[in-house]
C-alpha positions as a Python dict, from the first residue, in 0.01 Angstrom:
ca = {
    (1, 'X'): (0, 0, 0),
    (2, 'X'): (-222, 42, -310),
    (3, 'X'): (-374, -287, -427),
    (4, 'X'): (-589, -350, -736),
    (5, 'X'): (-919, -538, -725),
    (6, 'X'): (-1081, -698, -1029),
    (7, 'X'): (-1277, -380, -1102),
    (8, 'X'): (-964, -167, -1073),
    (9, 'X'): (-781, -396, -1313),
    (10, 'X'): (-1066, -367, -1565),
    (11, 'X'): (-1058, 13, -1547),
    (12, 'X'): (-680, 35, -1572),
    (13, 'X'): (-669, -221, -1854),
    (14, 'X'): (-929, -25, -2050),
    (15, 'X'): (-723, 293, -2007),
    (16, 'X'): (-407, 118, -2130),
    (17, 'X'): (-592, -31, -2428),
    (18, 'X'): (-739, 310, -2509),
    (19, 'X'): (-392, 468, -2506),
    (20, 'X'): (-256, 197, -2733),
    (21, 'X'): (-540, 239, -2981),
    (22, 'X'): (-496, 617, -2984),
    (23, 'X'): (-125, 572, -3055),
    (24, 'X'): (-202, 323, -3333),
    (25, 'X'): (-438, 574, -3498),
    (26, 'X'): (-172, 844, -3465),
    (27, 'X'): (86, 622, -3635),
    (28, 'X'): (-152, 559, -3925),
    (29, 'X'): (-200, 935, -3969),
    (30, 'X'): (175, 998, -3941),
    (31, 'X'): (240, 769, -4238),
    (32, 'X'): (94, 1044, -4459),
    (33, 'X'): (388, 1275, -4524),
    (34, 'X'): (355, 1646, -4586),
    (35, 'X'): (574, 1755, -4881),
    (36, 'X'): (864, 1978, -4792),
    (37, 'X'): (916, 2312, -4958),
    (38, 'X'): (900, 2311, -5337),
    (39, 'X'): (1192, 2132, -5500),
    (40, 'X'): (1309, 1962, -5180),
    (41, 'X'): (1161, 1619, -5254),
    (42, 'X'): (980, 1407, -5510),
    (43, 'X'): (618, 1500, -5572),
    (44, 'X'): (535, 1187, -5771),
    (45, 'X'): (240, 1091, -5551),
    (46, 'X'): (80, 1432, -5595),
    (47, 'X'): (250, 1549, -5914),
    (48, 'X'): (-60, 1733, -6033),
    (49, 'X'): (-40, 1983, -5746),
    (50, 'X'): (327, 2063, -5673),
    (51, 'X'): (272, 2436, -5619),
    (52, 'X'): (-34, 2379, -5403),
    (53, 'X'): (150, 2125, -5189),
    (54, 'X'): (438, 2365, -5132),
    (55, 'X'): (187, 2630, -5028),
    (56, 'X'): (12, 2374, -4806),
    (57, 'X'): (335, 2317, -4614),
    (58, 'X'): (371, 2690, -4546),
    (59, 'X'): (9, 2728, -4431),
    (60, 'X'): (43, 2419, -4212),
    (61, 'X'): (344, 2572, -4034),
    (62, 'X'): (168, 2905, -3982),
    (63, 'X'): (-146, 2749, -3832),
    (64, 'X'): (49, 2507, -3613),
    (65, 'X'): (279, 2777, -3474),
    (66, 'X'): (-12, 3016, -3418),
    (67, 'X'): (-219, 2756, -3234),
    (68, 'X'): (74, 2654, -3012),
    (69, 'X'): (153, 3017, -2929),
    (70, 'X'): (-208, 3086, -2831),
    (71, 'X'): (-231, 2784, -2604),
    (72, 'X'): (102, 2861, -2438),
    (73, 'X'): (-22, 3212, -2357),
    (74, 'X'): (-362, 3088, -2241),
    (75, 'X'): (-222, 2809, -2023),
    (76, 'X'): (9, 3054, -1843),
    (77, 'X'): (-301, 3238, -1727),
    (78, 'X'): (-470, 2907, -1644),
    (79, 'X'): (-171, 2803, -1431),
    (80, 'X'): (-193, 3127, -1234),
    (81, 'X'): (-566, 3071, -1184),
    (82, 'X'): (-507, 2715, -1062),
    (83, 'X'): (-256, 2834, -801),
    (84, 'X'): (-478, 3115, -670),
    (85, 'X'): (-805, 2921, -676),
    (86, 'X'): (-635, 2613, -533),
    (87, 'X'): (-528, 2821, -232),
    (88, 'X'): (-888, 2940, -190),
    (89, 'X'): (-1016, 2582, -202),
    (90, 'X'): (-760, 2470, 55),
    (91, 'X'): (-857, 2750, 292),
    (92, 'X'): (-1234, 2703, 261),
    (93, 'X'): (-1233, 2323, 283),
    (94, 'X'): (-986, 2329, 573),
    (95, 'X'): (-1213, 2560, 769),
    (96, 'X'): (-1512, 2332, 718),
    (97, 'X'): (-1360, 1982, 717),
    (98, 'X'): (-1002, 2001, 840),
    (99, 'X'): (-662, 2056, 687),
    (100, 'X'): (-629, 1700, 554),
    (101, 'X'): (-951, 1724, 355),
    (102, 'X'): (-848, 2069, 234),
    (103, 'X'): (-510, 1944, 111),
    (104, 'X'): (-651, 1636, -62),
    (105, 'X'): (-931, 1833, -229),
    (106, 'X'): (-675, 2084, -356),
    (107, 'X'): (-453, 1808, -492),
    (108, 'X'): (-750, 1657, -677),
    (109, 'X'): (-839, 2001, -813),
    (110, 'X'): (-486, 2062, -942),
    (111, 'X'): (-470, 1716, -1102),
    (112, 'X'): (-805, 1775, -1272),
    (113, 'X'): (-686, 2109, -1408),
    (114, 'X'): (-358, 1963, -1537),
    (115, 'X'): (-539, 1671, -1700),
    (116, 'X'): (-782, 1910, -1867),
    (117, 'X'): (-497, 2120, -2008),
    (118, 'X'): (-317, 1811, -2137),
    (119, 'X'): (-639, 1686, -2297),
    (120, 'X'): (-694, 2018, -2473),
    (121, 'X'): (-334, 2042, -2591),
    (122, 'X'): (-331, 1685, -2725),
    (123, 'X'): (-659, 1744, -2906),
    (124, 'X'): (-535, 2062, -3070),
    (125, 'X'): (-203, 1913, -3175),
    (126, 'X'): (-359, 1608, -3340),
    (127, 'X'): (-613, 1831, -3516),
    (128, 'X'): (-343, 2056, -3662),
    (129, 'X'): (-131, 1750, -3739),
    (130, 'X'): (-409, 1580, -3937),
    (131, 'X'): (-565, 1880, -4113),
    (132, 'X'): (-297, 1905, -4382),
    (133, 'X'): (-274, 1527, -4413),
    (134, 'X'): (-647, 1501, -4474),
    (135, 'X'): (-606, 1757, -4751),
    (136, 'X'): (-325, 1552, -4907),
    (137, 'X'): (-539, 1237, -4897),
    (138, 'X'): (-820, 1424, -5072),
    (139, 'X'): (-594, 1506, -5368),
    (140, 'X'): (-532, 1145, -5464),
    (141, 'X'): (-718, 1005, -5762),
    (142, 'X'): (-928, 699, -5681),
    (143, 'X'): (-1276, 561, -5732),
    (144, 'X'): (-1347, 591, -5359),
    (145, 'X'): (-1198, 940, -5337),
    (146, 'X'): (-1359, 1019, -5000),
    (147, 'X'): (-1252, 702, -4816),
    (148, 'X'): (-894, 797, -4728),
    (149, 'X'): (-955, 1161, -4629),
    (150, 'X'): (-1254, 1056, -4416),
    (151, 'X'): (-1052, 783, -4246),
    (152, 'X'): (-771, 1028, -4175),
    (153, 'X'): (-1007, 1279, -4016),
    (154, 'X'): (-1195, 1004, -3830),
    (155, 'X'): (-874, 862, -3685),
    (156, 'X'): (-766, 1208, -3575),
    (157, 'X'): (-1087, 1237, -3374),
    (158, 'X'): (-1025, 889, -3236),
    (159, 'X'): (-678, 990, -3115),
    (160, 'X'): (-825, 1280, -2920),
    (161, 'X'): (-1123, 1084, -2786),
    (162, 'X'): (-939, 771, -2676),
    (163, 'X'): (-640, 958, -2535),
    (164, 'X'): (-874, 1185, -2339),
    (165, 'X'): (-1070, 889, -2195),
    (166, 'X'): (-752, 698, -2111),
    (167, 'X'): (-603, 1000, -1937),
    (168, 'X'): (-920, 1081, -1744),
    (169, 'X'): (-996, 729, -1619),
    (170, 'X'): (-638, 642, -1526),
    (171, 'X'): (-577, 964, -1329),
    (172, 'X'): (-914, 935, -1154),
    (173, 'X'): (-847, 571, -1067),
    (174, 'X'): (-507, 664, -925),
    (175, 'X'): (-663, 935, -705),
    (176, 'X'): (-931, 696, -581),
    (177, 'X'): (-684, 420, -493),
    (178, 'X'): (-451, 655, -305),
    (179, 'X'): (-737, 824, -119),
    (180, 'X'): (-886, 485, -36),
    (181, 'X'): (-577, 398, 167),
    (182, 'X'): (-591, 735, 343),
    (183, 'X'): (-962, 743, 432),
    (184, 'X'): (-1029, 372, 483),
    (185, 'X'): (-1405, 310, 498),
    (186, 'X'): (-1498, 678, 519),
    (187, 'X'): (-1596, 681, 153),
    (188, 'X'): (-1836, 972, 176),
    (189, 'X'): (-1565, 1213, 292),
    (190, 'X'): (-1326, 1063, 40),
    (191, 'X'): (-1562, 1131, -251),
    (192, 'X'): (-1615, 1487, -134),
    (193, 'X'): (-1240, 1537, -173),
    (194, 'X'): (-1231, 1353, -508),
    (195, 'X'): (-1497, 1594, -637),
    (196, 'X'): (-1219, 1853, -664),
    (197, 'X'): (-1100, 1657, -970),
    (198, 'X'): (-1417, 1746, -1159),
    (199, 'X'): (-1397, 2108, -1046),
    (200, 'X'): (-1042, 2137, -1181),
    (201, 'X'): (-1143, 1992, -1517),
    (202, 'X'): (-1445, 2217, -1558),
    (203, 'X'): (-1248, 2528, -1457),
    (204, 'X'): (-994, 2484, -1736),
    (205, 'X'): (-1275, 2391, -1977),
    (206, 'X'): (-1427, 2732, -1907),
    (207, 'X'): (-1102, 2903, -2005),
    (208, 'X'): (-1066, 2688, -2316),
    (209, 'X'): (-1419, 2732, -2446),
    (210, 'X'): (-1460, 3098, -2358),
    (211, 'X'): (-1106, 3218, -2433),
    (212, 'X'): (-1066, 3016, -2749),
    (213, 'X'): (-1422, 3091, -2856),
    (214, 'X'): (-1377, 3466, -2824),
    (215, 'X'): (-1053, 3447, -3021),
    (216, 'X'): (-1198, 3240, -3305),
    (217, 'X'): (-1509, 3457, -3333),
    (218, 'X'): (-1304, 3777, -3337),
    (219, 'X'): (-1083, 3636, -3612),
    (220, 'X'): (-1376, 3488, -3803),
    (221, 'X'): (-1588, 3804, -3796),
    (222, 'X'): (-1286, 4021, -3874),
    (223, 'X'): (-1185, 3805, -4170),
    (224, 'X'): (-1539, 3794, -4306),
    (225, 'X'): (-1614, 4164, -4267),
    (226, 'X'): (-1289, 4298, -4403),
    (227, 'X'): (-1246, 4032, -4669),
    (228, 'X'): (-1598, 3987, -4802),
    (229, 'X'): (-1758, 4325, -4736),
    (230, 'X'): (-1467, 4564, -4790),
    (231, 'X'): (-1257, 4380, -5049),
    (232, 'X'): (-1513, 4145, -5204),
    (233, 'X'): (-1314, 3827, -5135),
    (234, 'X'): (-1466, 3483, -5088),
    (235, 'X'): (-1479, 3334, -4740),
    (236, 'X'): (-1146, 3172, -4643),
    (237, 'X'): (-982, 3323, -4951),
    (238, 'X'): (-603, 3267, -4930),
    (239, 'X'): (-548, 3630, -5028),
    (240, 'X'): (-702, 3734, -4694),
    (241, 'X'): (-432, 3716, -4420),
    (242, 'X'): (-700, 3703, -4149),
    (243, 'X'): (-789, 3354, -4277),
    (244, 'X'): (-484, 3215, -4096),
    (245, 'X'): (-603, 3370, -3768),
    (246, 'X'): (-948, 3224, -3834),
    (247, 'X'): (-804, 2874, -3878),
    (248, 'X'): (-589, 2914, -3567),
    (249, 'X'): (-901, 3013, -3376),
    (250, 'X'): (-1090, 2709, -3505),
    (251, 'X'): (-820, 2484, -3361),
    (252, 'X'): (-777, 2653, -3023),
    (253, 'X'): (-1148, 2713, -2967),
    (254, 'X'): (-1337, 2432, -3139),
    (255, 'X'): (-1076, 2161, -3078),
    (256, 'X'): (-860, 2246, -2775),
    (257, 'X'): (-1152, 2408, -2595),
    (258, 'X'): (-1377, 2116, -2684),
    (259, 'X'): (-1115, 1867, -2561),
    (260, 'X'): (-1101, 2036, -2222),
    (261, 'X'): (-1479, 2064, -2219),
    (262, 'X'): (-1525, 1695, -2294),
    (263, 'X'): (-1287, 1601, -2017),
    (264, 'X'): (-1463, 1844, -1782),
    (265, 'X'): (-1799, 1684, -1859),
    (266, 'X'): (-1657, 1336, -1800),
    (267, 'X'): (-1489, 1436, -1473),
    (268, 'X'): (-1789, 1628, -1340),
    (269, 'X'): (-2042, 1357, -1422),
    (270, 'X'): (-1826, 1075, -1287),
    (271, 'X'): (-1733, 1257, -966),
    (272, 'X'): (-2097, 1354, -905),
    (273, 'X'): (-2202, 992, -949),
    (274, 'X'): (-1930, 882, -707),
    (275, 'X'): (-2048, 1133, -445),
    (276, 'X'): (-2408, 1010, -480),
    (277, 'X'): (-2297, 646, -466),
    (278, 'X'): (-2094, 702, -148),
    (279, 'X'): (-2403, 849, 21),
    (280, 'X'): (-2606, 532, -45),
    (281, 'X'): (-2599, 305, 259),
    (282, 'X'): (-2731, 10, 59),
    (283, 'X'): (-2467, 42, -211),
    (284, 'X'): (-2188, 86, 41),
    (285, 'X'): (-2294, -212, 252),
    (286, 'X'): (-2385, -453, -29),
    (287, 'X'): (-2186, -340, -330),
    (288, 'X'): (-1878, -233, -135),
    (289, 'X'): (-1584, -108, -345),
    (290, 'X'): (-1692, -265, -679),
    (291, 'X'): (-2037, -113, -639),
    (292, 'X'): (-1891, 225, -552),
    (293, 'X'): (-1672, 214, -864),
    (294, 'X'): (-1967, 143, -1095),
    (295, 'X'): (-1965, 497, -1252),
    (296, 'X'): (-1598, 460, -1349),
    (297, 'X'): (-1664, 107, -1473),
    (298, 'X'): (-1929, 245, -1708),
    (299, 'X'): (-1668, 475, -1863),
    (300, 'X'): (-1416, 190, -1890),
    (301, 'X'): (-1674, -28, -2062),
    (302, 'X'): (-1758, 258, -2295),
    (303, 'X'): (-1395, 267, -2407),
    (304, 'X'): (-1412, -99, -2511),
    (305, 'X'): (-1744, -54, -2690),
    (306, 'X'): (-1623, 254, -2883),
    (307, 'X'): (-1301, 78, -2975),
    (308, 'X'): (-1490, -212, -3134),
    (309, 'X'): (-1743, 8, -3315),
    (310, 'X'): (-1476, 244, -3452),
    (311, 'X'): (-1381, -17, -3712),
    (312, 'X'): (-1729, 8, -3865),
    (313, 'X'): (-1657, 348, -4020),
    (314, 'X'): (-1306, 270, -4142),
    (315, 'X'): (-1330, -96, -4248),
    (316, 'X'): (-1678, -255, -4237),
    (317, 'X'): (-1876, 29, -4399),
    (318, 'X'): (-1622, 275, -4542),
    (319, 'X'): (-1727, 611, -4683),
    (320, 'X'): (-1731, 614, -5065),
    (321, 'X'): (-1953, 910, -5147),
    (322, 'X'): (-2066, 1226, -4970),
    (323, 'X'): (-2403, 1083, -4863),
    (324, 'X'): (-2223, 799, -4680),
    (325, 'X'): (-2067, 1035, -4424),
    (326, 'X'): (-2391, 1109, -4238),
    (327, 'X'): (-2502, 746, -4263),
    (328, 'X'): (-2176, 610, -4119),
    (329, 'X'): (-2164, 859, -3831),
    (330, 'X'): (-2527, 787, -3738),
    (331, 'X'): (-2454, 415, -3754),
    (332, 'X'): (-2157, 466, -3522),
    (333, 'X'): (-2374, 654, -3273),
    (334, 'X'): (-2656, 399, -3285),
    (335, 'X'): (-2434, 93, -3247),
    (336, 'X'): (-2234, 250, -2965),
    (337, 'X'): (-2551, 343, -2776),
    (338, 'X'): (-2708, -2, -2813),
    (339, 'X'): (-2394, -191, -2714),
    (340, 'X'): (-2323, 40, -2419),
    (341, 'X'): (-2678, 4, -2286),
    (342, 'X'): (-2657, -373, -2319),
    (343, 'X'): (-2315, -384, -2153),
    (344, 'X'): (-2434, -170, -1861),
    (345, 'X'): (-2708, -423, -1783),
    (346, 'X'): (-2469, -718, -1782),
}
């Protein structure tokens, strides 16, 4: 029977709060409506650009459909890889440590791979979803013309970041609690099996970064060479059809690939720390389960710190001119670092 300690409750609560905040940011972005095709609705809010908004809707559909098609094709190959490599892991671990360890390591590997794919897909979808809406916000006339488009883009990044952290910590906590009941006090063997979670995440991150990166560079170079050199067009000129492929590549490589990569880094680092912690006799004997869970607690605390600091950029010190963007982002980084270091010593 799985039971939660105080540390487990803190980790799970942070994951739930992170999911709720990500959903709240998504709802704020979703309030910005993309105009339908020309003539289908009132353009009063953006009456100065009716033709451009109609064109925006078409481009938005093309990029979204292209990005989804690419990921569907890529994830089919990833699924095949997970099945084949999972069988290899089961065989090798079973030979060295027994069939139970082989099965549990394989399960952790598969869960890590699935979580990484979900993280990448969510990141790409929110990026495509918010790109056009950021453009719409930038067309509105106001004294602080950059505030709303910056907030839209910032919240889109928050959706990806907080959803990724919530997904990663909750799935990892679930694996640890289930494996704890199976292995009992044999935490060192348990953490060796849990390490498969990080391997699964990093494996899919490799596909996302390399596959998506190759696609976006091929499209980018092709668009630039043919458009600028051969036809004399400006970069990202709408008259160049390869521009759509370039934008699709930016989403699947720089966003979906980065989402999987971020999750892979989190899973690898946390699992490595758990393996090291389980090998420490002092930590195991004195810290027991709460001490062993310290690496995951750091991530859970980081969620709370980032959640509080995120309001600095959108409410406390909003962006009003171009120079404010760098200042606000550096302030975010500095405050998050200071608060996280202080929280870790508490």
